[in-house]
Amino acid sequence: MNWRDHCQEKLITAQQAAGMIRSGQRVLIGLGTVEPQNIATALCERWQELRDVEVVTSNTMRPYPWFDKDKSAAFKIHAGYLSGLSRPLYQEKRLEFSVNTVYSPSKWLDPDRSADMMNADVCLLTLSPPNVQGFCSFGDQLWYSRAWVKRTPLVIAEVNPLLIRTGGDNYVHVSEIDYLVEQAEPTKPFSMTLVVSPDEQEAAEKIGQLVASLVHDGDTIQIGLGSVSMAAGFYLREKNDLGVHSEIITSSMLDLYKRGVMTGKRKTLHPEKLIATGMFIEPEDYAFVDNNPVIELRDAFYTNNPAVIAQNHRQVAINNALAVDFTGQVTAEAFGPQMYTGVAGQLDFVLGAYLSPGGRSITVLPSTARGGTVSRIVSMFPEGQVVSLPRTYVDYVVTEHGIACLVGKSERKRAEALIEIAHPKFREELRAAARKRFWP
């Protein structure tokens, strides 16, 4: 029997789906590539008849009209991670931002706590068609979707036949979905890989080579969202038997798997499996990951749990940063108090790697910004700077000028190590600042 015949009583139009949402309700939206774009567009068309619909979204990929200023009475936007589309709303104070890592909302599920990003009236997402057993796939972005489906009173899904299937937790039975909207034109895969800017290309290549010197055969790695960290993965091609336990699977990881570098044979948790909760890959990679039994997407509360991460011996976390101060504090998400993205799972994996036997965390960043006019190694953060990683857990810091190991060092010795990997034209002024701050 065709899945449409089996689910006939659940099939509705995007307009009918949007019509079920009422003023004042909170609506969860699927992340990234699995945004239910047809229902979302239909919902935006109702802006004149709605008031105070709270849209909970993160890293949104499309410029939906609910971002428009003239629709702010109808839609209130709530995000836990900013994209280029949602960032202007934050700067204009038209967006509410949740302070959380990927794993920290698990604590919000305690019965005596409020959980804006977990508790809602409606959940809108995208699924694959049900298979013969009635199970749908969440595609390449799993994250919190299973928890959302179980906790939300009304769940409506767009059906996209192009969504991939993987192993792990990446499924839901169609009986748990209230209504289905079939996409007239299936959404094709699109690039989720961040490209290194031309002015940082040389630095990224040198950083990648230095990162490779810190990664050993048999390590299990995580690569975080960021152009330099994601590019660093391509420099691990000479390694052997690497494994993956990560928040995201990147194209560089798939490249390593295809080359026989990433076998996972020495992993202590889920050997021979690539474990993540989402993918940031190129369109040409989708055919390779579809129905590939080696790849398992699992709930974010599992993949990003530091206690789970630490079960991997020699877990290596590789993540981007915007700046590092003399004591080792890292900001990866903000300029001063102004949010730029979000901490995502970076702190989760830094803690997990710290707890892992033989584990390491590696923070990567070019030594300068703004065309070489600003040092990313700074003596002190400005007042109000959002700190993503506390200095107590920062391990290796890598720029194109070298590697600084901060673990076990005093403030003074941390400053000295970081100055050595700063851009040469800023080192003298940084040394002067260090002498003033740490020497009698």
Coordinates of C-alpha atoms in Angstrom, one line a residue:
M1 CA 0.0 0.0 0.0
N2 CA 1.2 3.5 -0.9
W3 CA 2.1 5.6 2.2
R4 CA -0.4 8.3 1.1
D5 CA -3.2 5.7 1.2
H6 CA -2.1 4.5 4.6
C7 CA -1.9 8.1 6.0
Q8 CA -4.9 9.6 4.1
E9 CA -6.6 10.8 7.2
K10 CA -3.5 12.7 8.3
L11 CA -2.8 14.5 5.0
I12 CA -3.7 18.2 5.0
T13 CA -2.5 21.3 3.1
A14 CA 0.1 23.7 4.3
Q15 CA -2.6 26.3 4.6
Q16 CA -4.7 24.0 6.8
A17 CA -1.7 23.3 8.9
A18 CA -1.0 27.0 9.4
G19 CA -4.6 27.6 10.2
M20 CA -4.3 25.4 13.3
I21 CA -2.0 27.8 15.0
R22 CA -3.5 30.4 17.3
S23 CA -2.4 33.7 18.7
G24 CA -0.2 33.5 21.8
Q25 CA 1.0 29.9 21.1
R26 CA 4.6 28.8 21.1
V27 CA 5.7 27.0 17.9
L28 CA 8.9 24.9 17.6
I29 CA 10.5 24.9 14.1
G30 CA 12.7 22.2 12.7
L31 CA 16.4 23.2 12.4
G32 CA 18.4 24.1 9.3
T33 CA 17.8 21.9 6.3
V34 CA 14.6 20.4 7.9
E35 CA 12.7 23.7 8.3
P36 CA 9.1 23.0 7.1
Q37 CA 9.3 25.8 4.6
N38 CA 5.8 25.4 3.1
I39 CA 4.0 25.5 6.4
A40 CA 6.2 28.3 7.6
T41 CA 5.4 30.3 4.5
A42 CA 1.6 29.7 5.0
L43 CA 1.9 30.7 8.6
C44 CA 3.5 34.0 7.6
E45 CA 0.6 34.7 5.3
R46 CA -1.7 34.8 8.3
W47 CA 0.3 37.6 10.0
Q48 CA -2.6 40.1 9.9
E49 CA -4.9 37.8 11.9
L50 CA -2.3 36.6 14.5
R51 CA -0.8 38.2 17.6
D52 CA 2.2 37.1 19.7
V53 CA 2.9 33.7 18.1
E54 CA 6.3 32.8 19.6
V55 CA 8.5 31.1 16.9
V56 CA 11.3 29.1 18.4
T57 CA 14.0 28.6 15.8
S58 CA 17.8 28.3 15.6
N59 CA 20.3 28.7 12.7
T60 CA 17.5 29.5 10.3
M61 CA 18.3 29.1 6.6
R62 CA 15.5 31.0 4.9
P63 CA 14.3 34.7 5.1
Y64 CA 10.8 34.0 6.3
P65 CA 8.5 37.1 6.5
W66 CA 8.1 36.6 10.2
F67 CA 11.5 38.3 10.5
D68 CA 10.0 41.5 8.9
K69 CA 9.6 44.4 11.3
D70 CA 6.1 45.1 10.2
K71 CA 5.1 41.7 11.3
S72 CA 6.5 41.9 14.8
A73 CA 3.1 42.2 16.4
A74 CA 2.2 38.8 14.9
F75 CA 5.4 36.9 15.5
K76 CA 7.9 37.0 18.4
I77 CA 11.2 35.2 17.5
H78 CA 13.1 33.1 20.0
A79 CA 16.4 31.6 19.1
G80 CA 19.2 29.7 20.8
Y81 CA 21.7 30.2 17.9
L82 CA 21.9 33.1 15.5
S83 CA 22.3 32.9 11.7
G84 CA 23.0 35.7 9.3
L85 CA 19.2 36.0 8.9
S86 CA 18.3 36.2 12.5
R87 CA 21.3 38.2 13.7
P88 CA 19.9 41.6 12.6
L89 CA 16.8 41.0 14.7
Y90 CA 18.9 40.4 17.8
Q91 CA 20.8 43.6 17.1
E92 CA 17.5 45.5 16.8
K93 CA 16.3 43.9 20.1
R94 CA 13.5 42.2 18.2
L95 CA 14.6 38.6 19.0
E96 CA 14.8 36.8 22.4
F97 CA 18.0 34.8 22.8
S98 CA 18.2 31.6 25.0
V99 CA 21.5 31.1 26.8
N100 CA 22.4 27.4 26.5
T101 CA 24.7 24.9 25.1
V102 CA 23.3 22.1 23.0
Y103 CA 23.2 19.8 26.0
S104 CA 22.1 22.2 28.7
P105 CA 18.3 22.1 27.8
S106 CA 18.3 18.6 29.2
K107 CA 18.3 20.2 32.6
W108 CA 15.3 22.2 31.6
L109 CA 13.2 19.0 31.4
D110 CA 13.3 18.7 35.2
P111 CA 9.6 19.1 36.4
D112 CA 10.2 22.3 38.4
R113 CA 11.9 24.2 35.6
S114 CA 10.7 26.4 32.6
A115 CA 11.8 25.2 29.2
D116 CA 10.9 27.6 26.4
M117 CA 12.9 25.7 23.8
M118 CA 11.5 22.3 24.9
N119 CA 7.8 23.0 25.9
A120 CA 5.5 24.4 23.2
D121 CA 2.0 24.2 21.8
V122 CA 2.9 23.2 18.2
C123 CA 5.9 21.5 16.6
L124 CA 6.5 22.0 12.9
L125 CA 9.2 19.9 11.2
T126 CA 10.1 17.9 8.1
L127 CA 10.2 14.1 7.8
S128 CA 10.8 11.5 5.2
P129 CA 7.8 9.5 4.0
P130 CA 7.1 6.5 6.3
N131 CA 8.7 3.2 5.3
V132 CA 6.8 -0.1 5.1
Q133 CA 7.0 -0.3 8.9
G134 CA 5.6 3.2 9.3
F135 CA 8.9 4.9 10.4
C136 CA 9.9 8.3 9.2
S137 CA 13.4 9.8 9.2
F138 CA 14.3 13.2 10.6
G139 CA 16.9 13.5 7.8
D140 CA 20.3 15.1 8.3
Q141 CA 19.3 17.2 11.3
L142 CA 18.1 15.3 14.4
W143 CA 19.0 17.4 17.5
Y144 CA 15.9 17.7 19.8
S145 CA 13.2 16.5 17.3
R146 CA 12.4 13.3 19.0
A147 CA 11.9 15.0 22.4
W148 CA 9.8 17.7 20.7
V149 CA 7.5 15.1 19.1
K150 CA 6.9 13.4 22.4
R151 CA 6.4 16.5 24.4
T152 CA 4.3 18.7 22.0
P153 CA 0.5 18.5 21.9
L154 CA 0.3 19.2 18.2
V155 CA 2.9 17.9 15.7
I156 CA 2.7 18.6 12.0
A157 CA 5.3 17.5 9.5
E158 CA 6.1 18.2 5.9
V159 CA 7.0 15.1 4.0
N160 CA 10.1 15.4 1.9
P161 CA 11.0 12.2 -0.1
L162 CA 14.6 13.4 -0.6
L163 CA 15.4 13.3 3.1
I164 CA 18.1 10.7 4.0
R165 CA 17.8 7.9 6.4
T166 CA 20.5 6.9 8.9
G167 CA 20.9 4.6 11.9
G168 CA 20.8 5.6 15.5
D169 CA 17.8 7.5 16.9
N170 CA 16.9 9.1 13.6
Y171 CA 13.3 8.0 13.3
V172 CA 9.8 8.5 14.5
H173 CA 6.7 6.3 13.8
V174 CA 4.1 8.1 11.7
S175 CA 1.5 7.3 14.4
E176 CA 3.2 9.9 16.6
I177 CA 2.6 12.6 14.0
D178 CA -0.8 14.4 14.0
Y179 CA -0.8 15.7 10.5
L180 CA 1.3 15.5 7.3
V181 CA 1.8 18.0 4.5
E182 CA 3.3 16.6 1.3
Q183 CA 5.8 18.9 -0.4
A184 CA 4.7 19.6 -3.9
E185 CA 8.3 20.2 -4.9
P186 CA 10.7 18.3 -2.6
T187 CA 13.4 20.5 -1.0
K188 CA 16.7 19.5 -2.5
P189 CA 19.9 19.2 -0.3
F190 CA 21.9 22.4 -0.1
S191 CA 25.4 23.2 1.1
M192 CA 25.8 23.5 4.9
T193 CA 29.6 23.8 4.8
L194 CA 31.2 27.1 5.9
V195 CA 33.8 28.3 3.5
V196 CA 37.1 29.9 4.7
S197 CA 37.3 33.5 3.6
P198 CA 40.1 34.3 1.1
D199 CA 42.0 36.5 3.6
E200 CA 42.1 33.7 6.1
Q201 CA 42.9 30.8 3.7
E202 CA 46.6 30.8 4.3
A203 CA 46.1 30.9 8.1
A204 CA 43.6 28.1 7.9
E205 CA 46.0 25.9 6.0
K206 CA 48.8 26.4 8.6
I207 CA 46.3 25.9 11.5
G208 CA 45.1 22.7 9.9
Q209 CA 48.7 21.4 9.7
L210 CA 49.3 22.3 13.4
V211 CA 46.1 20.7 14.5
A212 CA 47.2 17.5 12.7
S213 CA 50.3 17.4 14.9
L214 CA 48.0 17.2 18.0
V215 CA 45.8 14.4 16.7
H216 CA 47.1 10.9 17.0
D217 CA 46.3 7.6 15.4
G218 CA 43.2 6.0 17.1
D219 CA 41.8 9.3 18.5
T220 CA 38.1 10.0 18.4
I221 CA 37.4 13.5 17.1
Q222 CA 34.8 16.2 17.2
I223 CA 34.8 19.1 14.8
G224 CA 32.7 22.1 15.6
L225 CA 30.8 24.5 13.4
G226 CA 33.2 27.1 12.1
S227 CA 35.1 27.7 8.8
V228 CA 38.6 27.1 10.2
S229 CA 37.7 24.2 12.4
M230 CA 35.8 22.4 9.7
A231 CA 38.6 23.0 7.2
A232 CA 41.1 21.5 9.7
G233 CA 39.6 18.1 9.2
F234 CA 41.1 17.9 5.7
Y235 CA 44.6 17.9 7.2
L236 CA 44.2 14.6 9.0
R237 CA 44.5 12.4 5.9
E238 CA 47.9 10.9 7.1
K239 CA 46.3 9.6 10.3
N240 CA 45.1 6.1 11.0
D241 CA 42.0 4.6 12.6
L242 CA 40.4 7.9 13.7
G243 CA 36.9 7.7 15.1
V244 CA 34.0 10.2 15.3
H245 CA 31.8 11.3 18.2
S246 CA 30.7 14.8 17.3
E247 CA 27.8 17.2 17.3
I248 CA 28.0 17.4 13.6
I249 CA 29.4 15.3 10.8
T250 CA 31.3 17.4 8.3
S251 CA 32.3 16.9 4.7
S252 CA 35.9 16.6 5.9
M253 CA 35.0 13.7 8.1
L254 CA 33.3 11.9 5.2
D255 CA 36.4 12.6 3.1
L256 CA 38.5 10.9 5.8
Y257 CA 36.1 7.9 6.0
K258 CA 36.2 7.4 2.2
R259 CA 40.1 7.4 2.4
G260 CA 40.1 4.7 5.0
V261 CA 41.4 7.1 7.7
M262 CA 38.3 7.2 9.8
T263 CA 37.6 3.6 10.7
G264 CA 36.6 3.9 14.3
K265 CA 38.2 0.6 15.1
R266 CA 39.8 1.9 18.3
K267 CA 36.8 3.7 19.7
T268 CA 35.8 2.7 23.2
L269 CA 32.1 3.8 22.6
H270 CA 30.2 2.8 19.4
P271 CA 33.3 1.4 17.6
E272 CA 33.3 1.7 13.8
K273 CA 30.3 4.1 13.9
L274 CA 30.3 7.8 13.1
I275 CA 28.1 9.3 15.8
A276 CA 26.6 12.8 15.7
T277 CA 23.2 14.6 15.9
G278 CA 23.4 16.6 12.7
M279 CA 25.3 17.0 9.5
F280 CA 26.9 20.1 7.8
I281 CA 27.8 18.6 4.4
E282 CA 27.8 19.3 0.7
P283 CA 24.9 18.2 -1.6
E284 CA 27.1 15.6 -3.3
D285 CA 27.6 13.9 0.1
Y286 CA 24.0 13.1 0.7
A287 CA 23.9 10.0 -1.5
F288 CA 26.8 8.6 0.4
V289 CA 25.3 9.0 3.9
D290 CA 21.8 7.9 2.9
N291 CA 21.1 4.4 4.4
N292 CA 24.8 4.1 5.3
P293 CA 24.8 1.8 8.4
V294 CA 28.1 3.2 9.6
I295 CA 26.5 6.6 10.3
E296 CA 24.3 7.0 13.3
L297 CA 22.5 10.2 14.2
R298 CA 21.5 10.3 17.9
D299 CA 19.6 12.7 20.1
A300 CA 21.5 15.8 21.0
F301 CA 21.0 15.0 24.7
Y302 CA 23.1 11.9 24.1
T303 CA 25.8 13.1 21.7
N304 CA 26.5 16.3 23.6
N305 CA 26.3 14.8 27.1
P306 CA 29.9 15.4 28.6
A307 CA 29.5 12.2 30.6
V308 CA 28.8 10.2 27.4
I309 CA 31.5 12.0 25.4
A310 CA 34.1 11.1 28.1
Q311 CA 33.4 7.4 27.6
N312 CA 35.4 7.8 24.4
H313 CA 39.1 7.4 25.4
R314 CA 41.3 10.1 23.7
Q315 CA 38.4 12.2 22.6
V316 CA 39.7 15.3 20.8
A317 CA 37.5 18.4 20.4
I318 CA 38.4 20.9 17.6
N319 CA 36.5 24.2 17.7
N320 CA 36.6 27.7 16.4
A321 CA 37.0 30.9 18.5
L322 CA 36.8 34.6 17.9
A323 CA 39.3 35.7 20.5
V324 CA 41.3 34.5 23.5
D325 CA 42.5 36.6 26.4
F326 CA 45.8 36.2 28.4
T327 CA 44.2 33.9 31.0
G328 CA 42.8 31.6 28.5
Q329 CA 39.2 32.7 28.4
V330 CA 37.6 32.1 25.0
T331 CA 34.8 33.8 23.2
A332 CA 33.4 32.0 20.3
E333 CA 30.0 33.5 20.0
A334 CA 29.9 37.3 20.7
F335 CA 31.6 40.6 20.2
G336 CA 31.4 42.2 23.7
P337 CA 27.9 41.6 25.0
Q338 CA 26.5 41.4 21.4
M339 CA 25.7 37.9 20.4
Y340 CA 26.9 36.8 17.0
T341 CA 26.1 33.1 16.9
G342 CA 25.9 31.0 20.1
V343 CA 28.1 28.6 22.0
A344 CA 26.3 25.6 20.6
G345 CA 28.0 22.4 21.7
Q346 CA 31.5 23.7 22.1
L347 CA 31.5 23.8 25.9
D348 CA 29.8 20.3 26.0
F349 CA 32.7 18.8 24.0
V350 CA 35.5 20.7 25.8
L351 CA 34.2 19.4 29.1
G352 CA 33.8 15.9 27.6
A353 CA 37.3 15.9 26.2
Y354 CA 38.7 17.1 29.5
L355 CA 37.0 14.2 31.3
S356 CA 38.1 11.7 28.6
P357 CA 41.1 9.5 29.4
G358 CA 43.9 11.0 27.2
G359 CA 41.5 13.5 25.8
R360 CA 42.3 17.0 24.4
S361 CA 40.5 20.1 23.3
I362 CA 41.9 22.3 20.6
T363 CA 40.7 25.9 20.1
V364 CA 41.6 27.3 16.6
L365 CA 41.5 30.8 15.4
P366 CA 43.5 33.0 12.9
S367 CA 45.8 35.4 14.9
T368 CA 44.1 38.5 13.4
A369 CA 40.8 39.8 12.2
R370 CA 39.5 42.7 10.1
G371 CA 42.1 42.4 7.4
G372 CA 45.0 42.0 9.9
T373 CA 44.2 45.2 11.8
V374 CA 43.1 43.5 15.1
S375 CA 44.7 40.8 17.2
R376 CA 42.5 37.9 18.3
I377 CA 44.9 37.3 21.2
V378 CA 44.1 40.1 23.6
S379 CA 45.4 41.1 27.1
M380 CA 41.9 41.4 28.5
F381 CA 38.4 41.2 27.3
P382 CA 36.3 44.4 27.3
E383 CA 33.7 44.9 29.9
G384 CA 30.6 42.8 29.2
Q385 CA 32.3 40.3 26.9
V386 CA 30.4 37.0 26.6
V387 CA 32.8 34.2 27.6
S388 CA 32.1 30.9 25.9
L389 CA 34.8 28.7 27.5
P390 CA 36.1 29.3 31.1
R391 CA 39.8 29.5 31.3
T392 CA 39.9 26.6 33.7
Y393 CA 39.1 24.1 30.9
V394 CA 40.9 25.6 27.9
D395 CA 43.6 23.2 26.7
Y396 CA 45.4 23.9 23.4
V397 CA 45.1 27.1 21.5
V398 CA 46.3 27.1 17.8
T399 CA 46.9 30.0 15.4
E400 CA 48.8 30.0 12.2
H401 CA 51.9 31.0 14.3
G402 CA 52.0 28.0 16.6
I403 CA 50.5 26.0 19.5
A404 CA 50.0 27.2 23.0
C405 CA 49.2 24.6 25.7
L406 CA 47.5 26.3 28.6
V407 CA 46.8 23.4 30.9
G408 CA 48.8 23.5 34.1
K409 CA 50.2 27.0 33.5
S410 CA 49.9 30.1 35.7
E411 CA 48.3 33.3 34.4
R412 CA 51.8 34.7 33.6
K413 CA 52.9 31.6 31.7
R414 CA 49.6 31.4 29.8
A415 CA 50.1 35.0 28.7
E416 CA 53.7 34.2 27.5
A417 CA 52.5 31.1 25.6
L418 CA 49.7 33.0 23.9
I419 CA 51.9 36.0 22.9
E420 CA 54.2 33.5 21.1
I421 CA 51.3 32.5 18.8
A422 CA 50.0 36.0 18.3
H423 CA 50.7 37.8 15.1
P424 CA 54.3 39.2 15.2
K425 CA 53.2 42.8 14.7
F426 CA 51.1 42.7 17.9
R427 CA 53.6 40.8 20.1
E428 CA 55.5 43.8 21.5
E429 CA 52.4 45.6 22.7
L430 CA 51.0 42.4 24.1
R431 CA 54.3 41.8 26.0
A432 CA 54.0 45.3 27.4
A433 CA 50.4 44.6 28.5
A434 CA 51.5 41.3 30.1
R435 CA 54.4 43.0 32.0
K436 CA 52.0 45.6 33.3
R437 CA 49.4 43.1 34.4
F438 CA 51.5 40.1 35.7
W439 CA 55.0 41.4 36.7
P440 CA 55.7 43.6 39.8

